[in-house]
Amino acid sequence: MLRQSEENMEVPALCIRLLINLQLLLLSAQVQRSCGHKAVTEATFPQIVPSRLQLFEFESVFIKCDGFSNDLTNWRVLRKIKGMNTTCNIGWEILGPCTIATAFSMDSGEYWCEAEGKKSSFVDITVTAGSVILESPVVPVTVGEDVTLRCRNKKSNLISADFYKDGLHIGSSATGEMTIYSVSKSNKGLYRCNISVAEVSPESELTVREIGSRHEDCPPSPDCFHYGFTVLRIIGTVLLVALGLAMALFYYSKKRQRTDSKLKYAL
């Protein structure tokens, strides 16, 4: 009788363990989806038109959050200037893209996207009253890529320039351009250029990321996580139905065996 009782408990116990493992699997998938969603909403960079971190005064700049997150609404562009956070919109609108028709030095600062409590990474925009700016990548560059820095003169297109990294001279160019081949982590730093002693650009940071670190500026779509989680839910439902049928067949089989045993005993 003891052995029969143990056999009776073996299958239900196995089913319970399978159900627990299934719940843990679904919970893990939900956490992964949440983490992926967080990566998307906190790591995307605002888009800048024109695509550069430095602007001349009186230029126009358009900042938007396309791709910030497909499932978030009511996003807006914010900025931090002189320690104060404000919405970057001209007029009465507080949501949507930011348009600065005429930029001034006071518009220099950090800009980012925000929606429903989620923030993107920020870009540091500098508006200068000077005559020279440095054109450098807005988003981080990947190790191994080639990067071209351009020194731009507001007065003329024909320039020769010197380039500096963290205050140290790193090269000169008769065309106003310098290419860094096969970027490495050591190339990360603050860059500027100058045409003469009096004509110097502001500094902008060049950020370098490792290969495969897509979460920094090119995260997976939240739709992928949602799709994976949906598939797991379907599989889980099928497994639950299968386990239910297995348990029903198990108890039916045991009941049939007891009935047959009683009939044999009666005979």
Tab-separated table of C-alpha atoms in Angstrom:
chain	number	residue	atom	x	y	z
A	1	MET	CA	0.000	0.000	0.000
A	2	LEU	CA	2.859	2.378	0.844
A	3	ARG	CA	4.485	1.821	-2.569
A	4	GLN	CA	1.153	2.356	-4.313
A	5	SER	CA	0.628	5.603	-2.383
A	6	GLU	CA	4.081	6.822	-3.415
A	7	GLU	CA	3.300	6.032	-7.054
A	8	ASN	CA	0.011	7.910	-6.740
A	9	MET	CA	1.873	11.003	-5.526
A	10	GLU	CA	4.735	10.816	-8.043
A	11	VAL	CA	2.902	12.147	-11.123
A	12	PRO	CA	1.061	14.998	-9.319
A	13	ALA	CA	4.351	16.092	-7.739
A	14	LEU	CA	6.003	16.072	-11.152
A	15	CYS	CA	3.173	18.174	-12.577
A	16	ILE	CA	3.514	20.678	-9.751
A	17	ARG	CA	7.261	20.979	-10.381
A	18	LEU	CA	6.621	21.519	-14.092
A	19	LEU	CA	4.054	24.209	-13.329
A	20	ILE	CA	6.486	26.003	-11.002
A	21	ASN	CA	9.255	25.878	-13.621
A	22	LEU	CA	6.829	27.213	-16.223
A	23	GLN	CA	5.855	30.145	-13.999
A	24	LEU	CA	9.533	30.946	-13.396
A	25	LEU	CA	10.161	30.869	-17.147
A	26	LEU	CA	7.320	33.286	-17.832
A	27	LEU	CA	8.485	35.564	-15.003
A	28	SER	CA	12.005	35.589	-16.460
A	29	ALA	CA	10.616	36.508	-19.871
A	30	GLN	CA	8.625	39.374	-18.348
A	31	VAL	CA	11.717	40.698	-16.558
A	32	GLN	CA	13.733	40.470	-19.781
A	33	ARG	CA	11.022	42.376	-21.627
A	34	SER	CA	11.018	45.066	-18.931
A	35	CYS	CA	14.812	45.349	-19.039
A	36	GLY	CA	14.736	45.562	-22.839
A	37	HIS	CA	12.070	48.235	-22.641
A	38	LYS	CA	14.221	50.154	-20.177
A	39	ALA	CA	17.219	49.895	-22.515
A	40	VAL	CA	15.199	51.375	-25.338
A	41	THR	CA	13.710	54.278	-23.439
A	42	GLU	CA	16.876	55.272	-21.596
A	43	ALA	CA	19.509	54.773	-24.258
A	44	THR	CA	18.178	56.328	-27.467
A	45	PHE	CA	19.641	59.663	-28.474
A	46	PRO	CA	17.630	62.670	-29.714
A	47	GLN	CA	17.999	63.435	-33.413
A	48	ILE	CA	19.516	66.790	-34.304
A	49	VAL	CA	19.068	68.635	-37.599
A	50	PRO	CA	21.676	69.691	-38.663
A	51	SER	CA	23.435	66.596	-37.277
A	52	ARG	CA	26.216	68.147	-35.212
A	53	LEU	CA	26.872	69.136	-31.626
A	54	GLN	CA	28.165	72.639	-32.356
A	55	LEU	CA	26.210	75.492	-33.942
A	56	PHE	CA	26.882	79.077	-34.879
A	57	GLU	CA	24.742	81.753	-33.317
A	58	PHE	CA	21.653	82.659	-35.364
A	59	GLU	CA	21.508	79.173	-36.906
A	60	SER	CA	18.305	77.101	-36.706
A	61	VAL	CA	18.220	73.707	-35.025
A	62	PHE	CA	15.501	71.042	-34.958
A	63	ILE	CA	15.524	68.333	-32.278
A	64	LYS	CA	13.149	65.370	-32.352
A	65	CYS	CA	12.642	62.021	-30.654
A	66	ASP	CA	11.705	59.708	-33.535
A	67	GLY	CA	12.669	56.178	-32.550
A	68	PHE	CA	12.748	57.099	-28.853
A	69	SER	CA	10.134	54.386	-28.246
A	70	ASN	CA	7.317	53.159	-30.429
A	71	ASP	CA	4.997	52.374	-27.522
A	72	LEU	CA	5.356	55.655	-25.636
A	73	THR	CA	3.304	58.744	-26.361
A	74	ASN	CA	3.383	62.361	-25.266
A	75	TRP	CA	7.171	62.546	-25.500
A	76	ARG	CA	8.921	65.853	-25.321
A	77	VAL	CA	12.390	67.347	-25.633
A	78	LEU	CA	13.908	68.714	-22.436
A	79	ARG	CA	17.101	70.602	-21.834
A	80	LYS	CA	19.386	71.497	-18.960
A	81	ILE	CA	20.863	74.975	-19.171
A	82	LYS	CA	22.875	76.484	-16.317
A	83	GLY	CA	21.607	73.799	-13.952
A	84	MET	CA	17.913	74.318	-14.760
A	85	ASN	CA	15.693	71.749	-16.528
A	86	THR	CA	13.161	73.209	-18.939
A	87	THR	CA	11.019	72.001	-21.819
A	88	CYS	CA	12.652	72.825	-25.153
A	89	ASN	CA	9.728	74.327	-27.015
A	90	ILE	CA	9.041	77.780	-28.283
A	91	GLY	CA	5.487	79.010	-27.746
A	92	TRP	CA	2.670	77.256	-25.896
A	93	GLU	CA	3.371	73.671	-26.940
A	94	ILE	CA	5.089	71.460	-24.354
A	95	LEU	CA	5.079	68.166	-26.275
A	96	GLY	CA	6.709	67.004	-29.490
A	97	PRO	CA	9.856	68.177	-31.291
A	98	CYS	CA	11.857	71.249	-30.421
A	99	THR	CA	12.506	73.968	-32.972
A	100	ILE	CA	14.900	76.808	-32.226
A	101	ALA	CA	14.617	79.177	-35.169
A	102	THR	CA	17.446	81.416	-33.981
A	103	ALA	CA	20.012	79.862	-31.662
A	104	PHE	CA	22.027	81.892	-29.172
A	105	SER	CA	24.841	81.016	-26.777
A	106	MET	CA	22.272	80.766	-23.999
A	107	ASP	CA	20.772	77.748	-25.790
A	108	SER	CA	23.927	75.696	-25.100
A	109	GLY	CA	23.294	72.740	-22.814
A	110	GLU	CA	22.165	69.130	-22.497
A	111	TYR	CA	19.147	67.973	-24.515
A	112	TRP	CA	17.240	64.706	-24.128
A	113	CYS	CA	13.895	63.003	-24.779
A	114	GLU	CA	11.414	62.099	-22.061
A	115	ALA	CA	8.051	60.318	-21.978
A	116	GLU	CA	6.046	58.710	-19.181
A	117	GLY	CA	8.962	58.935	-16.767
A	118	LYS	CA	11.477	57.381	-19.191
A	119	LYS	CA	14.538	59.316	-20.370
A	120	SER	CA	16.874	58.968	-23.312
A	121	SER	CA	20.600	59.662	-23.243
A	122	PHE	CA	21.451	63.328	-23.621
A	123	VAL	CA	23.382	65.250	-26.258
A	124	ASP	CA	25.505	68.225	-25.314
A	125	ILE	CA	24.841	71.054	-27.783
A	126	THR	CA	27.081	74.109	-27.906
A	127	VAL	CA	26.088	77.360	-29.624
A	128	THR	CA	29.039	79.685	-30.164
A	129	ALA	CA	29.304	83.351	-31.023
A	130	GLY	CA	32.707	82.621	-32.554
A	131	SER	CA	33.549	81.947	-36.196
A	132	VAL	CA	34.787	78.320	-35.890
A	133	ILE	CA	33.023	75.085	-34.939
A	134	LEU	CA	34.062	71.435	-34.905
A	135	GLU	CA	31.799	68.927	-36.632
A	136	SER	CA	31.937	65.583	-34.812
A	137	PRO	CA	29.587	62.576	-34.409
A	138	VAL	CA	26.446	63.199	-32.370
A	139	VAL	CA	26.147	59.596	-31.107
A	140	PRO	CA	28.898	57.257	-29.828
A	141	VAL	CA	31.071	55.619	-32.471
A	142	THR	CA	31.951	51.931	-32.439
A	143	VAL	CA	35.459	50.595	-31.891
A	144	GLY	CA	37.030	49.885	-35.283
A	145	GLU	CA	35.093	52.529	-37.212
A	146	ASP	CA	36.664	55.479	-39.024
A	147	VAL	CA	35.675	58.956	-37.840
A	148	THR	CA	36.168	62.240	-39.681
A	149	LEU	CA	36.358	65.513	-37.758
A	150	ARG	CA	35.743	68.735	-39.676
A	151	CYS	CA	36.770	72.234	-38.726
A	152	ARG	CA	34.258	74.682	-40.127
A	153	ASN	CA	34.843	78.378	-40.621
A	154	LYS	CA	31.811	80.648	-40.753
A	155	LYS	CA	33.657	83.141	-42.938
A	156	SER	CA	35.207	80.844	-45.547
A	157	ASN	CA	35.091	77.260	-46.842
A	158	LEU	CA	38.839	77.182	-47.594
A	159	ILE	CA	40.713	76.609	-44.355
A	160	SER	CA	43.667	74.814	-42.840
A	161	ALA	CA	43.207	73.750	-39.244
A	162	ASP	CA	44.914	72.247	-36.229
A	163	PHE	CA	43.173	69.606	-34.128
A	164	TYR	CA	43.439	69.014	-30.392
A	165	LYS	CA	42.373	66.208	-28.042
A	166	ASP	CA	42.131	66.942	-24.318
A	167	GLY	CA	44.182	70.087	-24.918
A	168	LEU	CA	47.019	68.340	-26.780
A	169	HIS	CA	47.811	68.932	-30.458
A	170	ILE	CA	47.149	65.749	-32.497
A	171	GLY	CA	47.468	66.897	-36.097
A	172	SER	CA	47.076	69.524	-38.795
A	173	SER	CA	45.122	69.536	-42.041
A	174	ALA	CA	45.197	71.793	-45.085
A	175	THR	CA	41.598	70.814	-45.897
A	176	GLY	CA	40.143	71.364	-42.439
A	177	GLU	CA	39.407	67.659	-42.014
A	178	MET	CA	41.066	64.935	-39.971
A	179	THR	CA	40.153	61.237	-40.083
A	180	ILE	CA	40.758	58.890	-37.165
A	181	TYR	CA	41.105	55.398	-38.595
A	182	SER	CA	39.986	52.312	-36.677
A	183	VAL	CA	38.810	54.123	-33.555
A	184	SER	CA	39.729	52.608	-30.177
A	185	LYS	CA	38.682	53.424	-26.608
A	186	SER	CA	41.796	55.579	-26.266
A	187	ASN	CA	40.314	58.006	-28.812
A	188	LYS	CA	37.575	58.989	-26.384
A	189	GLY	CA	37.972	62.569	-25.213
A	190	LEU	CA	37.332	66.266	-25.764
A	191	TYR	CA	38.179	67.571	-29.240
A	192	ARG	CA	38.513	71.068	-30.670
A	193	CYS	CA	40.090	72.732	-33.670
A	194	ASN	CA	41.517	76.132	-34.436
A	195	ILE	CA	42.374	78.115	-37.540
A	196	SER	CA	44.435	80.764	-35.776
A	197	VAL	CA	45.182	81.792	-32.226
A	198	ALA	CA	42.007	83.879	-32.143
A	199	GLU	CA	39.774	81.489	-34.085
A	200	VAL	CA	39.184	78.407	-31.913
A	201	SER	CA	36.169	76.101	-31.807
A	202	PRO	CA	34.460	74.968	-28.595
A	203	GLU	CA	35.211	71.458	-27.290
A	204	SER	CA	32.927	68.493	-27.912
A	205	GLU	CA	33.261	64.989	-26.523
A	206	LEU	CA	33.851	62.011	-28.789
A	207	THR	CA	32.353	58.918	-27.153
A	208	VAL	CA	33.496	55.433	-28.162
A	209	ARG	CA	31.631	52.200	-27.436
A	210	GLU	CA	32.716	48.578	-27.647
A	211	ILE	CA	31.569	46.336	-30.479
A	212	GLY	CA	28.264	44.696	-29.579
A	213	SER	CA	27.271	47.376	-27.054
A	214	ARG	CA	24.083	48.147	-28.984
A	215	HIS	CA	22.277	49.156	-25.822
A	216	GLU	CA	24.116	52.483	-25.831
A	217	ASP	CA	22.569	53.964	-28.952
A	218	CYS	CA	20.914	51.234	-30.985
A	219	PRO	CA	18.886	49.060	-28.624
A	220	PRO	CA	16.639	46.179	-29.706
A	221	SER	CA	13.066	47.066	-30.487
A	222	PRO	CA	10.587	46.522	-27.630
A	223	ASP	CA	8.411	44.744	-30.190
A	224	CYS	CA	10.956	41.914	-30.227
A	225	PHE	CA	10.603	41.426	-26.483
A	226	HIS	CA	6.832	41.646	-26.735
A	227	TYR	CA	6.796	39.045	-29.515
A	228	GLY	CA	9.041	36.674	-27.542
A	229	PHE	CA	6.930	37.047	-24.430
A	230	THR	CA	3.737	36.361	-26.420
A	231	VAL	CA	5.243	33.180	-27.868
A	232	LEU	CA	6.231	32.011	-24.390
A	233	ARG	CA	2.717	32.678	-23.132
A	234	ILE	CA	1.243	30.581	-25.955
A	235	ILE	CA	3.690	27.764	-25.234
A	236	GLY	CA	2.873	28.034	-21.538
A	237	THR	CA	-0.854	27.799	-22.202
A	238	VAL	CA	-0.364	24.711	-24.379
A	239	LEU	CA	1.797	23.105	-21.686
A	240	LEU	CA	-0.797	23.876	-19.016
A	241	VAL	CA	-3.535	22.244	-21.104
A	242	ALA	CA	-1.273	19.250	-21.778
A	243	LEU	CA	-0.478	18.894	-18.074
A	244	GLY	CA	-4.161	19.099	-17.219
A	245	LEU	CA	-4.997	16.366	-19.701
A	246	ALA	CA	-2.103	14.243	-18.438
A	247	MET	CA	-3.301	14.541	-14.850
A	248	ALA	CA	-6.875	13.746	-15.886
A	249	LEU	CA	-5.733	10.646	-17.785
A	250	PHE	CA	-3.557	9.632	-14.844
A	251	TYR	CA	-6.422	9.775	-12.340
A	252	TYR	CA	-8.797	8.128	-14.804
A	253	SER	CA	-6.287	5.305	-15.265
A	254	LYS	CA	-5.926	4.867	-11.497
A	255	LYS	CA	-9.690	4.899	-11.058
A	256	ARG	CA	-10.074	2.314	-13.829
A	257	GLN	CA	-7.441	0.108	-12.174
A	258	ARG	CA	-9.249	0.289	-8.808
A	259	THR	CA	-12.562	-0.554	-10.494
A	260	ASP	CA	-11.027	-3.538	-12.292
A	261	SER	CA	-9.427	-4.707	-9.040
A	262	LYS	CA	-12.797	-4.574	-7.220
A	263	LEU	CA	-14.478	-6.540	-10.017
A	264	LYS	CA	-11.789	-9.222	-9.885
A	265	TYR	CA	-12.051	-9.397	-6.109
A	266	ALA	CA	-15.845	-9.706	-6.334
A	267	LEU	CA	-15.527	-12.570	-8.804
